[in-house]
Short mmCIF file of the C-alpha atoms (twelve columns), coordinates in Angstrom:
data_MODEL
# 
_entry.id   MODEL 
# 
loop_
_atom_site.group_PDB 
_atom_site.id 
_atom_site.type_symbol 
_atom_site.label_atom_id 
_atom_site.label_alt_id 
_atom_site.label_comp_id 
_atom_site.label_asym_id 
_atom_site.label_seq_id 
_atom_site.Cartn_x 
_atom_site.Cartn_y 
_atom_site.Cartn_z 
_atom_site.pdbx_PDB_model_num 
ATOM 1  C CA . UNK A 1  102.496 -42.990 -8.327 1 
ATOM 2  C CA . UNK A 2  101.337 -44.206 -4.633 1 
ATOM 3  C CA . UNK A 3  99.606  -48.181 -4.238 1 
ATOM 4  C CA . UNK A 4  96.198  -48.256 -4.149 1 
ATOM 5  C CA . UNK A 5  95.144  -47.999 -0.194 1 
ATOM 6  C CA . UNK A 6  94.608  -51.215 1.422  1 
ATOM 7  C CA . UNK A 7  91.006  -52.302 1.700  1 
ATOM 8  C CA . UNK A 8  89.827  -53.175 5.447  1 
ATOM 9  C CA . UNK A 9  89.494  -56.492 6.681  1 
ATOM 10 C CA . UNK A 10 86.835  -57.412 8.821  1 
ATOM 11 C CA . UNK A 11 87.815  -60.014 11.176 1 
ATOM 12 C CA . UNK A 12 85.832  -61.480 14.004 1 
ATOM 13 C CA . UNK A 13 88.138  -62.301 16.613 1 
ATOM 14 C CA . UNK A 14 91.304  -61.239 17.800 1 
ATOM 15 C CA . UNK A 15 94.591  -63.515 18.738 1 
ATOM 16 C CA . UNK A 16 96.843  -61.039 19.248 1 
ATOM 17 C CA . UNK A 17 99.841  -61.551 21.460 1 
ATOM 18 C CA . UNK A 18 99.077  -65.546 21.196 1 
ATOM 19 C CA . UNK A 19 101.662 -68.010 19.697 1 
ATOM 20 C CA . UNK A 20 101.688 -71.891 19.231 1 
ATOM 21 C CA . UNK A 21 105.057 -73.862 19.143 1 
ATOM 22 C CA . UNK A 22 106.733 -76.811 19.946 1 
ATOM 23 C CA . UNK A 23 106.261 -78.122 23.191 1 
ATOM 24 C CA . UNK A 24 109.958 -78.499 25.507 1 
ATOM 25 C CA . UNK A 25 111.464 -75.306 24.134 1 
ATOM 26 C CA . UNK A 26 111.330 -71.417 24.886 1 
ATOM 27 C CA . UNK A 27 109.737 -69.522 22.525 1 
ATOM 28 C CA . UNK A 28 112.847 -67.126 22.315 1 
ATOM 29 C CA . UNK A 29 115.365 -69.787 21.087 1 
ATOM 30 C CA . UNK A 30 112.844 -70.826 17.880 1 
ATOM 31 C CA . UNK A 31 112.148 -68.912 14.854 1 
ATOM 32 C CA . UNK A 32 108.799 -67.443 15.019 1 
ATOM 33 C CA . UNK A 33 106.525 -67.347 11.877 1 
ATOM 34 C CA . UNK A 34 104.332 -64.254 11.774 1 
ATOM 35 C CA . UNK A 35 100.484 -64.695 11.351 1 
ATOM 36 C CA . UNK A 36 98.327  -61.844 11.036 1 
ATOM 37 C CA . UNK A 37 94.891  -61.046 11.806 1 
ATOM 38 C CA . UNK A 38 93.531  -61.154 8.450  1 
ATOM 39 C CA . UNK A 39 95.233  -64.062 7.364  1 
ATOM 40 C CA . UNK A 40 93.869  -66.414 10.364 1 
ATOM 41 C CA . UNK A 41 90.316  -64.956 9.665  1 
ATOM 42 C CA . UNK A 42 90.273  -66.054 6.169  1 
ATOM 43 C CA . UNK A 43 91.807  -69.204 6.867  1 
ATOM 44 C CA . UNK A 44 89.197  -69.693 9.609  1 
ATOM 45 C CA . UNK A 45 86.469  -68.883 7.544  1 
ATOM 46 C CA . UNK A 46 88.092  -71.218 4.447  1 
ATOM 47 C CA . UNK A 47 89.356  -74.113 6.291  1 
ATOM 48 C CA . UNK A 48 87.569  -74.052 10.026 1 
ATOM 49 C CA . UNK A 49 84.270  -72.778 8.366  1 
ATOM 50 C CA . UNK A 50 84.584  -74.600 5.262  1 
ATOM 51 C CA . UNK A 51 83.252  -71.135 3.311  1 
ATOM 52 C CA . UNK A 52 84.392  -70.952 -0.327 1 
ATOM 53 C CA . UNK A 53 86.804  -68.295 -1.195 1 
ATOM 54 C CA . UNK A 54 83.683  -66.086 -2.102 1 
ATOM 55 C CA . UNK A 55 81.617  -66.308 0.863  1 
ATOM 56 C CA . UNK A 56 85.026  -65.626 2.640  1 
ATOM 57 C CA . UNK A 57 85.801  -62.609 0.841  1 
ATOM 58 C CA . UNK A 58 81.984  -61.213 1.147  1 
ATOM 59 C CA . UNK A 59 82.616  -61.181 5.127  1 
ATOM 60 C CA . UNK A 60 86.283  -60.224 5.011  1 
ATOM 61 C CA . UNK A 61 84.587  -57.193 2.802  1 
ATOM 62 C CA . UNK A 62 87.482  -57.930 -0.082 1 
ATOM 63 C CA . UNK A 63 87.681  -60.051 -3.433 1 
ATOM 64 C CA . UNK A 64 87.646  -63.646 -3.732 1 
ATOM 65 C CA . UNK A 65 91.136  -62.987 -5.400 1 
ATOM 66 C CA . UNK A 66 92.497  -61.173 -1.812 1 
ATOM 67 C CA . UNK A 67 90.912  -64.063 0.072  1 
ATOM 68 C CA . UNK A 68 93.317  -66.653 -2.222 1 
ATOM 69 C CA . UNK A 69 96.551  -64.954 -1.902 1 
ATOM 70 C CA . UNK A 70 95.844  -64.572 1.772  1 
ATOM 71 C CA . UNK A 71 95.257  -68.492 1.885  1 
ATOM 72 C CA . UNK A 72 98.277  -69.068 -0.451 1 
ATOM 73 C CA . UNK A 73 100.589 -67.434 1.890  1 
ATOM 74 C CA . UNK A 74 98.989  -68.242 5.320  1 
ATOM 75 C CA . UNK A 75 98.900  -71.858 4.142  1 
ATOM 76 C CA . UNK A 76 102.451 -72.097 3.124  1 
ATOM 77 C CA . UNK A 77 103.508 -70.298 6.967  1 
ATOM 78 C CA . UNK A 78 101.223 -72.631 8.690  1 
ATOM 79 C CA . UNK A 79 103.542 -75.646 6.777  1 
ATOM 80 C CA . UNK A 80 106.530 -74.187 7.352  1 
ATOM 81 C CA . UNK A 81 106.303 -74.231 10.934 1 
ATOM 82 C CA . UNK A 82 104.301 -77.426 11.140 1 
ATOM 83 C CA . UNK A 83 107.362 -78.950 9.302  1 
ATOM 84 C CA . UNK A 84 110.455 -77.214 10.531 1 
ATOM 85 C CA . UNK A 85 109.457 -76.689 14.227 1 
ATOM 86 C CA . UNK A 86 108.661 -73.087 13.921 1 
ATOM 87 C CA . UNK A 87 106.279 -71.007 16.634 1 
ATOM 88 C CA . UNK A 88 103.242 -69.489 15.081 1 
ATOM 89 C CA . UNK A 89 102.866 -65.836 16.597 1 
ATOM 90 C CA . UNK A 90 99.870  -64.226 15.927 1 
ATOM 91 C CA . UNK A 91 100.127 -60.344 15.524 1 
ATOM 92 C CA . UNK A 92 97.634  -57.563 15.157 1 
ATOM 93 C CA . UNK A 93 98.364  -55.894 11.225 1 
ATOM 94 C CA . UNK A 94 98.374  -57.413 8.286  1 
ATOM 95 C CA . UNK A 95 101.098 -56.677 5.970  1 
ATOM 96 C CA . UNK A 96 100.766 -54.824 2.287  1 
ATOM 97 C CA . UNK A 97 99.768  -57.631 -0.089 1 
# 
């Protein structure tokens, strides 16, 4: 038995091909901490936006249950790097959830 197909995201901008990290060192001698398209969105729309998870998930076109386990991992990336001097790379596909 196959996964159910991944829903689309709709996402209103694109940051592909962009990265943040620590100032002072290449970006090819620190570990990089993927962040995909969807995940920024909702965490745009969540924390930028201040949208509950619902209103999130209503323009995302998923559940308000997608739109939390898309926070609860982007969340704990976005600390990771913050914390152990990681670059945040943005990239184009999300990953299976």
């Amino acid at each position: 038995m196959s996964p159910r197909p991944k829903k689309i995201r709709y996402c209103q901008r694109s940051f592909c091909r962009r990265a943040f990290k620590p100032t002072g060192r290449p970006l090819s001698e620190i570990e990089q901490v993927e962040i995909y398209q969807d995940e920024l969105e909702a965490l745009r729309l969540c924390d930028g936006e201040g949208l509950t998870q619902e209103q999130a998930g209503e323009k995302m076109g998923v559940s308000r249950g997608t739109i939390q386990r898309i926070i609860s991992g982007v969340r704990k990336k976005v600390a990771l790097a913050l914390t152990e001097g990681h670059a945040l790379v943005f990239a184009e596909d999300g990953e299976d959830l």
